[in-house]
Amino acid sequence: MNYDSLYKQSLKSPELFWETQSNEIEWFKKPQEILSKDSNDYYQWFNDGTTNLSYLCIDKHINDGYGEQLAVVYDSPVTHKKESFTFNQLYDEVSRLAGGLKSLGLEKGRYLFALHAHDTTSSVCNVSMC
């Protein structure tokens, strides 16, 4: 299926389209309700489902045996700095940052404003934790 046909399908039957797409990712709790509205009449997608994007982007690849495969390649046209991270290295860096934030009192469900530093590791970890 090409882009144009996928796009048309998404417009014609958005709920069916996104239900099909949702089957392509791993869920901790698979959603039973694809599209609903909240008390303010705002649409909610996959409201009763649970997944974790950090898990899908990092941990799943390690669990599938790709821990030593490159996950991120950073190549700055400004500083000419080049760095790369395997999934295992990325997991270690994200875990270290998460542990540091937890030791500072950050708890699950709390909001965090992260200002990206100008170094690769901080930028990659901040994005991966979101």
A tleap script that builds the chain and sets N, CA, C and O, in Angstrom:
source leaprc.protein.ff14SB
mol = sequence {
  NMET ASN TYR ASP SER LEU TYR LYS GLN SER
  LEU LYS SER PRO GLU LEU PHE TRP GLU THR
  GLN SER ASN GLU ILE GLU TRP PHE LYS LYS
  PRO GLN GLU ILE LEU SER LYS ASP SER ASN
  ASP TYR TYR GLN TRP PHE ASN ASP GLY THR
  THR ASN LEU SER TYR LEU CYS ILE ASP LYS
  HIE ILE ASN ASP GLY TYR GLY GLU GLN LEU
  ALA VAL VAL TYR ASP SER PRO VAL THR HIE
  LYS LYS GLU SER PHE THR PHE ASN GLN LEU
  TYR ASP GLU VAL SER ARG LEU ALA GLY GLY
  LEU LYS SER LEU GLY LEU GLU LYS GLY ARG
  TYR LEU PHE ALA LEU HIE ALA HIE ASP THR
  THR SER SER VAL CYS ASN VAL SER MET CCYS
}
set mol.1.N position { 0.851 -1.165 0.000 }
set mol.1.CA position { 0.000 0.000 0.000 }
set mol.1.C position { 0.906 1.240 0.000 }
set mol.1.O position { 1.883 1.300 0.747 }
set mol.2.N position { 0.582 2.211 -0.827 }
set mol.2.CA position { 1.407 3.417 -0.916 }
set mol.2.C position { 0.835 4.544 -0.061 }
set mol.2.O position { -0.244 4.418 0.519 }
set mol.3.N position { 1.575 5.639 0.006 }
set mol.3.CA position { 1.195 6.763 0.854 }
set mol.3.C position { -0.188 7.301 0.502 }
set mol.3.O position { -1.011 7.522 1.390 }
set mol.4.N position { -0.451 7.512 -0.785 }
set mol.4.CA position { -1.734 8.097 -1.197 }
set mol.4.C position { -2.922 7.250 -0.761 }
set mol.4.O position { -3.925 7.782 -0.286 }
set mol.5.N position { -2.812 5.934 -0.922 }
set mol.5.CA position { -3.938 5.082 -0.531 }
set mol.5.C position { -4.098 5.042 0.991 }
set mol.5.O position { -5.222 5.000 1.491 }
set mol.6.N position { -2.988 5.053 1.730 }
set mol.6.CA position { -3.079 5.115 3.191 }
set mol.6.C position { -3.723 6.421 3.641 }
set mol.6.O position { -4.572 6.433 4.533 }
set mol.7.N position { -3.315 7.504 3.023 }
set mol.7.CA position { -3.856 8.815 3.370 }
set mol.7.C position { -5.365 8.854 3.114 }
set mol.7.O position { -6.123 9.327 3.960 }
set mol.8.N position { -5.798 8.363 1.962 }
set mol.8.CA position { -7.227 8.347 1.634 }
set mol.8.C position { -8.009 7.481 2.620 }
set mol.8.O position { -9.108 7.836 3.047 }
set mol.9.N position { -7.418 6.340 2.970 }
set mol.9.CA position { -8.069 5.453 3.934 }
set mol.9.C position { -8.208 6.149 5.295 }
set mol.9.O position { -9.228 5.999 5.967 }
set mol.10.N position { -7.189 6.903 5.698 }
set mol.10.CA position { -7.237 7.591 6.998 }
set mol.10.C position { -8.327 8.655 7.032 }
set mol.10.O position { -8.906 8.918 8.086 }
set mol.11.N position { -8.606 9.265 5.893 }
set mol.11.CA position { -9.660 10.281 5.821 }
set mol.11.C position { -11.047 9.654 5.743 }
set mol.11.O position { -12.005 10.160 6.328 }
set mol.12.N position { -11.139 8.551 5.017 }
set mol.12.CA position { -12.428 7.894 4.808 }
set mol.12.C position { -12.936 7.220 6.088 }
set mol.12.O position { -14.111 7.342 6.435 }
set mol.13.N position { -12.056 6.517 6.775 }
set mol.13.CA position { -12.441 5.779 7.992 }
set mol.13.C position { -11.360 5.951 9.056 }
set mol.13.O position { -10.598 5.019 9.315 }
set mol.14.N position { -11.282 7.123 9.672 }
set mol.14.CA position { -10.178 7.374 10.602 }
set mol.14.C position { -10.110 6.402 11.778 }
set mol.14.O position { -9.022 5.984 12.176 }
set mol.15.N position { -11.251 6.046 12.328 }
set mol.15.CA position { -11.224 5.144 13.481 }
set mol.15.C position { -10.697 3.767 13.095 }
set mol.15.O position { -9.869 3.200 13.808 }
set mol.16.N position { -11.166 3.227 11.982 }
set mol.16.CA position { -10.683 1.935 11.501 }
set mol.16.C position { -9.208 2.017 11.114 }
set mol.16.O position { -8.439 1.102 11.404 }
set mol.17.N position { -8.816 3.098 10.467 }
set mol.17.CA position { -7.424 3.286 10.065 }
set mol.17.C position { -6.502 3.248 11.287 }
set mol.17.O position { -5.503 2.529 11.291 }
set mol.18.N position { -6.839 4.025 12.324 }
set mol.18.CA position { -5.964 4.096 13.495 }
set mol.18.C position { -6.030 2.833 14.342 }
set mol.18.O position { -5.064 2.499 15.028 }
set mol.19.N position { -7.151 2.131 14.305 }
set mol.19.CA position { -7.207 0.837 14.989 }
set mol.19.C position { -6.232 -0.130 14.331 }
set mol.19.O position { -5.511 -0.856 15.016 }
set mol.20.N position { -6.214 -0.138 13.005 }
set mol.20.CA position { -5.282 -0.994 12.269 }
set mol.20.C position { -3.841 -0.614 12.585 }
set mol.20.O position { -3.002 -1.487 12.807 }
set mol.21.N position { -3.550 0.684 12.607 }
set mol.21.CA position { -2.190 1.137 12.910 }
set mol.21.C position { -1.796 0.773 14.339 }
set mol.21.O position { -0.639 0.447 14.602 }
set mol.22.N position { -2.751 0.828 15.253 }
set mol.22.CA position { -2.442 0.532 16.657 }
set mol.22.C position { -2.028 -0.923 16.859 }
set mol.22.O position { -1.363 -1.251 17.842 }
set mol.23.N position { -2.416 -1.788 15.936 }
set mol.23.CA position { -2.020 -3.193 16.022 }
set mol.23.C position { -0.546 -3.397 15.687 }
set mol.23.O position { -0.004 -4.482 15.900 }
set mol.24.N position { 0.095 -2.370 15.168 }
set mol.24.CA position { 1.503 -2.468 14.779 }
set mol.24.C position { 2.457 -2.155 15.930 }
set mol.24.O position { 3.667 -2.330 15.784 }
set mol.25.N position { 1.941 -1.697 17.066 }
set mol.25.CA position { 2.813 -1.409 18.202 }
set mol.25.C position { 2.451 -2.295 19.382 }
set mol.25.O position { 1.373 -2.887 19.429 }
set mol.26.N position { 3.366 -2.373 20.329 }
set mol.26.CA position { 3.170 -3.185 21.521 }
set mol.26.C position { 2.491 -2.343 22.604 }
set mol.26.O position { 2.899 -1.215 22.881 }
set mol.27.N position { 1.471 -2.905 23.198 }
set mol.27.CA position { 0.723 -2.228 24.257 }
set mol.27.C position { 0.901 -3.003 25.552 }
set mol.27.O position { 0.969 -4.232 25.531 }
set mol.28.N position { 0.979 -2.304 26.678 }
set mol.28.CA position { 0.927 -2.966 27.980 }
set mol.28.C position { -0.519 -3.360 28.253 }
set mol.28.O position { -0.791 -4.419 28.818 }
set mol.29.N position { -1.442 -2.495 27.845 }
set mol.29.CA position { -2.879 -2.790 27.904 }
set mol.29.C position { -3.468 -2.326 26.582 }
set mol.29.O position { -3.542 -1.129 26.306 }
set mol.30.N position { -3.886 -3.288 25.770 }
set mol.30.CA position { -4.428 -2.971 24.446 }
set mol.30.C position { -5.758 -2.227 24.587 }
set mol.30.O position { -6.625 -2.646 25.356 }
set mol.31.N position { -5.923 -1.125 23.849 }
set mol.31.CA position { -7.163 -0.357 23.961 }
set mol.31.C position { -8.354 -1.104 23.360 }
set mol.31.O position { -8.248 -1.730 22.305 }
set mol.32.N position { -9.470 -1.024 24.047 }
set mol.32.CA position { -10.715 -1.585 23.531 }
set mol.32.C position { -11.522 -0.504 22.830 }
set mol.32.O position { -12.330 -0.781 21.943 }
set mol.33.N position { -11.288 0.720 23.242 }
set mol.33.CA position { -12.003 1.870 22.698 }
set mol.33.C position { -11.002 2.704 21.891 }
set mol.33.O position { -10.049 3.248 22.449 }
set mol.34.N position { -11.221 2.798 20.590 }
set mol.34.CA position { -10.280 3.511 19.730 }
set mol.34.C position { -10.497 5.017 19.811 }
set mol.34.O position { -9.539 5.766 20.001 }
set mol.35.N position { -11.720 5.464 19.673 }
set mol.35.CA position { -12.022 6.893 19.693 }
set mol.35.C position { -13.219 7.148 20.598 }
set mol.35.O position { -14.251 6.487 20.486 }
set mol.36.N position { -13.068 8.114 21.493 }
set mol.36.CA position { -14.165 8.486 22.391 }
set mol.36.C position { -14.092 9.991 22.631 }
set mol.36.O position { -13.177 10.666 22.160 }
set mol.37.N position { -15.062 10.497 23.365 }
set mol.37.CA position { -15.055 11.916 23.746 }
set mol.37.C position { -15.065 12.017 25.262 }
set mol.37.O position { -15.689 11.208 25.948 }
set mol.38.N position { -14.364 13.020 25.772 }
set mol.38.CA position { -14.371 13.236 27.212 }
set mol.38.C position { -15.544 14.129 27.607 }
set mol.38.O position { -16.376 14.478 26.768 }
set mol.39.N position { -15.607 14.495 28.876 }
set mol.39.CA position { -16.734 15.287 29.381 }
set mol.39.C position { -16.793 16.690 28.778 }
set mol.39.O position { -17.836 17.342 28.840 }
set mol.40.N position { -15.700 17.157 28.202 }
set mol.40.CA position { -15.670 18.470 27.540 }
set mol.40.C position { -15.894 18.364 26.035 }
set mol.40.O position { -15.734 19.339 25.300 }
set mol.41.N position { -16.265 17.173 25.591 }
set mol.41.CA position { -16.540 16.907 24.181 }
set mol.41.C position { -15.276 16.936 23.306 }
set mol.41.O position { -15.352 17.180 22.101 }
set mol.42.N position { -14.104 16.682 23.935 }
set mol.42.CA position { -12.858 16.576 23.183 }
set mol.42.C position { -12.612 15.116 22.826 }
set mol.42.O position { -12.874 14.218 23.626 }
set mol.43.N position { -12.110 14.891 21.623 }
set mol.43.CA position { -11.814 13.531 21.195 }
set mol.43.C position { -10.630 12.968 21.971 }
set mol.43.O position { -9.661 13.671 22.255 }
set mol.44.N position { -10.728 11.694 22.304 }
set mol.44.CA position { -9.669 10.965 23.001 }
set mol.44.C position { -9.361 9.705 22.198 }
set mol.44.O position { -10.253 8.894 21.947 }
set mol.45.N position { -8.122 9.541 21.800 }
set mol.45.CA position { -7.709 8.354 21.063 }
set mol.45.C position { -7.105 7.337 22.029 }
set mol.45.O position { -6.269 7.694 22.860 }
set mol.46.N position { -7.519 6.080 21.929 }
set mol.46.CA position { -6.945 4.962 22.693 }
set mol.46.C position { -6.959 5.248 24.196 }
set mol.46.O position { -6.004 4.921 24.901 }
set mol.47.N position { -8.020 5.845 24.676 }
set mol.47.CA position { -8.089 6.339 26.049 }
set mol.47.C position { -7.895 5.250 27.098 }
set mol.47.O position { -7.336 5.518 28.162 }
set mol.48.N position { -8.345 4.027 26.821 }
set mol.48.CA position { -8.227 2.963 27.815 }
set mol.48.C position { -7.014 2.064 27.573 }
set mol.48.O position { -6.880 1.020 28.211 }
set mol.49.N position { -6.140 2.459 26.664 }
set mol.49.CA position { -4.932 1.691 26.389 }
set mol.49.C position { -3.730 2.255 27.127 }
set mol.49.O position { -3.714 3.423 27.517 }
set mol.50.N position { -2.722 1.407 27.312 }
set mol.50.CA position { -1.495 1.847 27.974 }
set mol.50.C position { -0.293 1.348 27.188 }
set mol.50.O position { -0.165 0.156 26.909 }
set mol.51.N position { 0.580 2.278 26.838 }
set mol.51.CA position { 1.850 1.933 26.211 }
set mol.51.C position { 2.896 2.910 26.731 }
set mol.51.O position { 2.574 3.807 27.509 }
set mol.52.N position { 4.130 2.744 26.311 }
set mol.52.CA position { 5.207 3.610 26.774 }
set mol.52.C position { 6.143 3.843 25.598 }
set mol.52.O position { 6.781 2.912 25.108 }
set mol.53.N position { 6.221 5.079 25.152 }
set mol.53.CA position { 7.023 5.378 23.966 }
set mol.53.C position { 8.509 5.172 24.193 }
set mol.53.O position { 9.213 4.748 23.276 }
set mol.54.N position { 9.005 5.459 25.388 }
set mol.54.CA position { 10.416 5.214 25.669 }
set mol.54.C position { 10.709 3.716 25.568 }
set mol.54.O position { 11.727 3.315 25.005 }
set mol.55.N position { 9.815 2.895 26.115 }
set mol.55.CA position { 9.965 1.442 26.003 }
set mol.55.C position { 9.989 1.013 24.536 }
set mol.55.O position { 10.842 0.225 24.128 }
set mol.56.N position { 9.053 1.534 23.749 }
set mol.56.CA position { 8.972 1.150 22.339 }
set mol.56.C position { 10.203 1.592 21.552 }
set mol.56.O position { 10.627 0.908 20.621 }
set mol.57.N position { 10.774 2.735 21.926 }
set mol.57.CA position { 11.919 3.278 21.191 }
set mol.57.C position { 13.250 2.670 21.613 }
set mol.57.O position { 14.189 2.644 20.818 }
set mol.58.N position { 13.352 2.185 22.838 }
set mol.58.CA position { 14.645 1.700 23.332 }
set mol.58.C position { 14.565 0.254 23.824 }
set mol.58.O position { 15.156 -0.641 23.220 }
set mol.59.N position { 13.841 0.026 24.909 }
set mol.59.CA position { 13.826 -1.279 25.573 }
set mol.59.C position { 13.403 -2.416 24.650 }
set mol.59.O position { 14.002 -3.491 24.679 }
set mol.60.N position { 12.392 -2.191 23.844 }
set mol.60.CA position { 11.891 -3.245 22.959 }
set mol.60.C position { 12.981 -3.737 22.016 }
set mol.60.O position { 13.090 -4.935 21.757 }
set mol.61.N position { 13.789 -2.809 21.503 }
set mol.61.CA position { 14.861 -3.200 20.586 }
set mol.61.C position { 15.930 -4.017 21.309 }
set mol.61.O position { 16.491 -4.950 20.736 }
set mol.62.N position { 16.211 -3.672 22.555 }
set mol.62.CA position { 17.161 -4.452 23.351 }
set mol.62.C position { 16.588 -5.840 23.598 }
set mol.62.O position { 17.283 -6.840 23.416 }
set mol.63.N position { 15.326 -5.908 24.012 }
set mol.63.CA position { 14.670 -7.196 24.270 }
set mol.63.C position { 14.602 -8.067 23.021 }
set mol.63.O position { 14.621 -9.294 23.117 }
set mol.64.N position { 14.524 -7.438 21.852 }
set mol.64.CA position { 14.467 -8.179 20.592 }
set mol.64.C position { 15.852 -8.560 20.072 }
set mol.64.O position { 15.968 -9.126 18.986 }
set mol.65.N position { 16.916 -8.252 20.847 }
set mol.65.CA position { 18.266 -8.664 20.477 }
set mol.65.C position { 19.070 -7.646 19.685 }
set mol.65.O position { 20.094 -7.995 19.097 }
set mol.66.N position { 18.630 -6.402 19.658 }
set mol.66.CA position { 19.326 -5.373 18.878 }
set mol.66.C position { 20.065 -4.359 19.755 }
set mol.66.O position { 20.290 -3.227 19.328 }
set mol.67.N position { 20.440 -4.749 20.962 }
set mol.67.CA position { 21.065 -3.829 21.900 }
set mol.67.C position { 22.338 -3.179 21.395 }
set mol.67.O position { 22.608 -2.023 21.720 }
set mol.68.N position { 23.121 -3.893 20.612 }
set mol.68.CA position { 24.390 -3.347 20.112 }
set mol.68.C position { 24.244 -2.655 18.757 }
set mol.68.O position { 25.231 -2.179 18.196 }
set mol.69.N position { 23.040 -2.598 18.236 }
set mol.69.CA position { 22.793 -1.896 16.973 }
set mol.69.C position { 22.698 -0.397 17.234 }
set mol.69.O position { 22.243 0.027 18.297 }
set mol.70.N position { 23.130 0.404 16.261 }
set mol.70.CA position { 23.042 1.853 16.409 }
set mol.70.C position { 21.592 2.298 16.537 }
set mol.70.O position { 20.726 1.884 15.767 }
set mol.71.N position { 21.347 3.146 17.524 }
set mol.71.CA position { 20.011 3.691 17.745 }
set mol.71.C position { 19.945 5.141 17.297 }
set mol.71.O position { 18.950 5.566 16.710 }
set mol.72.N position { 20.999 5.902 17.571 }
set mol.72.CA position { 21.033 7.328 17.262 }
set mol.72.C position { 22.405 7.678 16.709 }
set mol.72.O position { 23.432 7.276 17.256 }
set mol.73.N position { 22.407 8.427 15.629 }
set mol.73.CA position { 23.648 8.991 15.095 }
set mol.73.C position { 23.475 10.499 15.100 }
set mol.73.O position { 22.559 11.033 14.474 }
set mol.74.N position { 24.353 11.175 15.805 }
set mol.74.CA position { 24.305 12.631 15.918 }
set mol.74.C position { 25.440 13.194 15.071 }
set mol.74.O position { 26.600 12.825 15.256 }
set mol.75.N position { 25.110 14.078 14.155 }
set mol.75.CA position { 26.102 14.684 13.261 }
set mol.75.C position { 25.764 16.164 13.142 }
set mol.75.O position { 24.860 16.545 12.397 }
set mol.76.N position { 26.493 16.995 13.879 }
set mol.76.CA position { 26.188 18.423 13.914 }
set mol.76.C position { 26.881 19.164 12.782 }
set mol.76.O position { 28.106 19.130 12.672 }
set mol.77.N position { 26.099 19.836 11.939 }
set mol.77.CA position { 26.710 20.643 10.888 }
set mol.77.C position { 27.332 21.927 11.444 }
set mol.77.O position { 28.127 22.580 10.767 }
set mol.78.N position { 26.969 22.284 12.673 }
set mol.78.CA position { 27.489 23.509 13.285 }
set mol.78.C position { 28.822 23.253 13.979 }
set mol.78.O position { 29.809 23.941 13.718 }
set mol.79.N position { 28.843 22.255 14.869 }
set mol.79.CA position { 30.063 21.981 15.639 }
set mol.79.C position { 30.934 20.914 14.991 }
set mol.79.O position { 32.076 20.705 15.401 }
set mol.80.N position { 30.405 20.250 13.994 }
set mol.80.CA position { 31.085 19.144 13.304 }
set mol.80.C position { 31.353 17.968 14.246 }
set mol.80.O position { 32.223 17.135 13.990 }
set mol.81.N position { 30.603 17.919 15.317 }
set mol.81.CA position { 30.726 16.826 16.273 }
set mol.81.C position { 29.886 15.650 15.789 }
set mol.81.O position { 28.750 15.822 15.345 }
set mol.82.N position { 30.457 14.458 15.880 }
set mol.82.CA position { 29.740 13.246 15.495 }
set mol.82.C position { 29.772 12.280 16.669 }
set mol.82.O position { 30.829 12.001 17.236 }
set mol.83.N position { 28.612 11.780 17.020 }
set mol.83.CA position { 28.492 10.789 18.087 }
set mol.83.C position { 27.438 9.775 17.701 }
set mol.83.O position { 26.507 10.079 16.955 }
set mol.84.N position { 27.592 8.579 18.211 }
set mol.84.CA position { 26.571 7.559 17.968 }
set mol.84.C position { 26.326 6.787 19.261 }
set mol.84.O position { 27.205 6.669 20.115 }
set mol.85.N position { 25.117 6.271 19.376 }
set mol.85.CA position { 24.703 5.518 20.556 }
set mol.85.C position { 24.037 4.227 20.103 }
set mol.85.O position { 23.189 4.235 19.211 }
set mol.86.N position { 24.427 3.115 20.724 }
set mol.86.CA position { 23.682 1.875 20.515 }
set mol.86.C position { 22.441 1.928 21.407 }
set mol.86.O position { 22.317 2.809 22.258 }
set mol.87.N position { 21.534 0.987 21.208 }
set mol.87.CA position { 20.358 0.937 22.076 }
set mol.87.C position { 20.770 0.717 23.530 }
set mol.87.O position { 20.181 1.308 24.435 }
set mol.88.N position { 21.787 -0.138 23.765 }
set mol.88.CA position { 22.257 -0.361 25.135 }
set mol.88.C position { 22.827 0.910 25.751 }
set mol.88.O position { 22.533 1.224 26.905 }
set mol.89.N position { 23.635 1.641 24.998 }
set mol.89.CA position { 24.212 2.885 25.511 }
set mol.89.C position { 23.122 3.918 25.786 }
set mol.89.O position { 23.156 4.613 26.801 }
set mol.90.N position { 22.171 4.011 24.888 }
set mol.90.CA position { 21.074 4.957 25.061 }
set mol.90.C position { 20.260 4.610 26.305 }
set mol.90.O position { 19.879 5.495 27.072 }
set mol.91.N position { 19.998 3.325 26.499 }
set mol.91.CA position { 19.270 2.869 27.688 }
set mol.91.C position { 20.016 3.273 28.958 }
set mol.91.O position { 19.411 3.772 29.907 }
set mol.92.N position { 21.341 3.055 28.971 }
set mol.92.CA position { 22.149 3.412 30.144 }
set mol.92.C position { 22.098 4.908 30.428 }
set mol.92.O position { 21.958 5.315 31.581 }
set mol.93.N position { 22.209 5.725 29.389 }
set mol.93.CA position { 22.189 7.180 29.565 }
set mol.93.C position { 20.823 7.668 30.050 }
set mol.93.O position { 20.739 8.506 30.948 }
set mol.94.N position { 19.766 7.143 29.457 }
set mol.94.CA position { 18.413 7.535 29.864 }
set mol.94.C position { 18.156 7.091 31.303 }
set mol.94.O position { 17.561 7.833 32.084 }
set mol.95.N position { 18.600 5.888 31.657 }
set mol.95.CA position { 18.420 5.386 33.025 }
set mol.95.C position { 19.178 6.239 34.029 }
set mol.95.O position { 18.672 6.523 35.115 }
set mol.96.N position { 20.387 6.647 33.670 }
set mol.96.CA position { 21.185 7.492 34.556 }
set mol.96.C position { 20.478 8.835 34.792 }
set mol.96.O position { 20.393 9.308 35.925 }
set mol.97.N position { 19.978 9.437 33.718 }
set mol.97.CA position { 19.267 10.711 33.847 }
set mol.97.C position { 17.985 10.541 34.664 }
set mol.97.O position { 17.687 11.365 35.529 }
set mol.98.N position { 17.230 9.481 34.393 }
set mol.98.CA position { 15.986 9.231 35.132 }
set mol.98.C position { 16.277 9.007 36.615 }
set mol.98.O position { 15.540 9.494 37.473 }
set mol.99.N position { 17.350 8.270 36.919 }
set mol.99.CA position { 17.729 8.044 38.315 }
set mol.99.C position { 18.103 9.338 39.015 }
set mol.99.O position { 17.746 9.552 40.173 }
set mol.100.N position { 18.822 10.200 38.309 }
set mol.100.CA position { 19.189 11.497 38.877 }
set mol.100.C position { 17.965 12.345 39.173 }
set mol.100.O position { 17.881 12.977 40.226 }
set mol.101.N position { 17.025 12.359 38.252 }
set mol.101.CA position { 15.796 13.138 38.457 }
set mol.101.C position { 14.969 12.571 39.610 }
set mol.101.O position { 14.371 13.314 40.389 }
set mol.102.N position { 14.945 11.244 39.705 }
set mol.102.CA position { 14.205 10.608 40.801 }
set mol.102.C position { 14.847 10.963 42.142 }
set mol.102.O position { 14.144 11.217 43.121 }
set mol.103.N position { 16.185 10.982 42.186 }
set mol.103.CA position { 16.875 11.322 43.438 }
set mol.103.C position { 16.626 12.777 43.840 }
set mol.103.O position { 16.770 13.135 45.009 }
set mol.104.N position { 16.256 13.603 42.878 }
set mol.104.CA position { 15.928 15.002 43.166 }
set mol.104.C position { 14.462 15.191 43.563 }
set mol.104.O position { 14.028 16.304 43.860 }
set mol.105.N position { 13.702 14.082 43.565 }
set mol.105.CA position { 12.321 14.150 44.021 }
set mol.105.C position { 11.268 14.087 42.933 }
set mol.105.O position { 10.077 14.169 43.232 }
set mol.106.N position { 11.667 13.945 41.684 }
set mol.106.CA position { 10.677 13.849 40.612 }
set mol.106.C position { 9.961 12.508 40.719 }
set mol.106.O position { 10.601 11.460 40.804 }
set mol.107.N position { 8.636 12.546 40.715 }
set mol.107.CA position { 7.835 11.340 40.859 }
set mol.107.C position { 7.000 11.101 39.615 }
set mol.107.O position { 6.751 12.015 38.828 }
set mol.108.N position { 6.571 9.856 39.452 }
set mol.108.CA position { 5.715 9.482 38.335 }
set mol.108.C position { 4.453 10.341 38.348 }
set mol.108.O position { 3.837 10.551 39.393 }
set mol.109.N position { 4.082 10.833 37.167 }
set mol.109.CA position { 2.882 11.644 37.042 }
set mol.109.C position { 3.131 13.136 37.163 }
set mol.109.O position { 2.239 13.938 36.889 }
set mol.110.N position { 4.332 13.514 37.569 }
set mol.110.CA position { 4.681 14.929 37.696 }
set mol.110.C position { 5.186 15.433 36.352 }
set mol.110.O position { 5.669 14.654 35.531 }
set mol.111.N position { 5.075 16.727 36.135 }
set mol.111.CA position { 5.551 17.341 34.902 }
set mol.111.C position { 6.982 17.811 35.070 }
set mol.111.O position { 7.403 18.194 36.161 }
set mol.112.N position { 7.718 17.778 33.980 }
set mol.112.CA position { 9.107 18.214 33.984 }
set mol.112.C position { 9.341 19.108 32.783 }
set mol.112.O position { 8.997 18.751 31.657 }
set mol.113.N position { 9.920 20.256 33.021 }
set mol.113.CA position { 10.347 21.129 31.932 }
set mol.113.C position { 11.830 20.888 31.750 }
set mol.113.O position { 12.608 21.070 32.686 }
set mol.114.N position { 12.231 20.482 30.563 }
set mol.114.CA position { 13.641 20.185 30.310 }
set mol.114.C position { 14.186 21.146 29.271 }
set mol.114.O position { 13.671 21.238 28.157 }
set mol.115.N position { 15.218 21.850 29.644 }
set mol.115.CA position { 15.908 22.745 28.727 }
set mol.115.C position { 17.068 21.962 28.146 }
set mol.115.O position { 17.945 21.507 28.880 }
set mol.116.N position { 17.077 21.804 26.846 }
set mol.116.CA position { 18.122 21.003 26.210 }
set mol.116.C position { 19.467 21.702 26.298 }
set mol.116.O position { 19.616 22.863 25.918 }
set mol.117.N position { 20.432 20.967 26.805 }
set mol.117.CA position { 21.800 21.471 26.834 }
set mol.117.C position { 22.392 21.344 25.430 }
set mol.117.O position { 21.795 20.734 24.543 }
set mol.118.N position { 23.546 21.917 25.251 }
set mol.118.CA position { 24.178 21.875 23.934 }
set mol.118.C position { 25.149 20.707 23.803 }
set mol.118.O position { 26.144 20.800 23.085 }
set mol.119.N position { 24.862 19.622 24.489 }
set mol.119.CA position { 25.680 18.433 24.290 }
set mol.119.C position { 24.771 17.284 23.882 }
set mol.119.O position { 23.592 17.247 24.233 }
set mol.120.N position { 25.327 16.373 23.154 }
set mol.120.CA position { 24.564 15.288 22.541 }
set mol.120.C position { 23.848 14.429 23.562 }
set mol.120.O position { 22.651 14.173 23.430 }
set mol.121.N position { 24.563 13.983 24.574 }
set mol.121.CA position { 23.981 13.053 25.536 }
set mol.121.C position { 22.750 13.639 26.209 }
set mol.121.O position { 21.722 12.969 26.308 }
set mol.122.N position { 22.842 14.881 26.672 }
set mol.122.CA position { 21.688 15.505 27.335 }
set mol.122.C position { 20.509 15.628 26.392 }
set mol.122.O position { 19.375 15.331 26.769 }
set mol.123.N position { 20.765 16.059 25.179 }
set mol.123.CA position { 19.681 16.233 24.212 }
set mol.123.C position { 18.997 14.916 23.906 }
set mol.123.O position { 17.768 14.842 23.897 }
set mol.124.N position { 19.781 13.873 23.654 }
set mol.124.CA position { 19.219 12.569 23.310 }
set mol.124.C position { 18.441 11.996 24.488 }
set mol.124.O position { 17.352 11.453 24.301 }
set mol.125.N position { 18.979 12.109 25.694 }
set mol.125.CA position { 18.297 11.572 26.878 }
set mol.125.C position { 17.017 12.320 27.172 }
set mol.125.O position { 16.007 11.701 27.505 }
set mol.126.N position { 17.032 13.629 27.058 }
set mol.126.CA position { 15.817 14.406 27.304 }
set mol.126.C position { 14.708 13.999 26.356 }
set mol.126.O position { 13.567 13.825 26.782 }
set mol.127.N position { 15.016 13.845 25.094 }
set mol.127.CA position { 14.015 13.455 24.103 }
set mol.127.C position { 13.527 12.041 24.379 }
set mol.127.O position { 12.331 11.773 24.257 }
set mol.128.N position { 14.417 11.131 24.747 }
set mol.128.CA position { 14.039 9.737 24.972 }
set mol.128.C position { 13.170 9.555 26.199 }
set mol.128.O position { 12.378 8.615 26.263 }
set mol.129.N position { 13.305 10.439 27.174 }
set mol.129.CA position { 12.500 10.317 28.388 }
set mol.129.C position { 11.079 10.818 28.192 }
set mol.129.O position { 10.193 10.452 28.963 }
set mol.130.N position { 10.839 11.638 27.189 }
set mol.130.CA position { 9.520 12.241 27.009 }
set mol.130.C position { 8.485 11.241 26.575 }
set mol.130.O position { 7.323 11.600 26.382 }
savepdb mol mol.pdb
quit
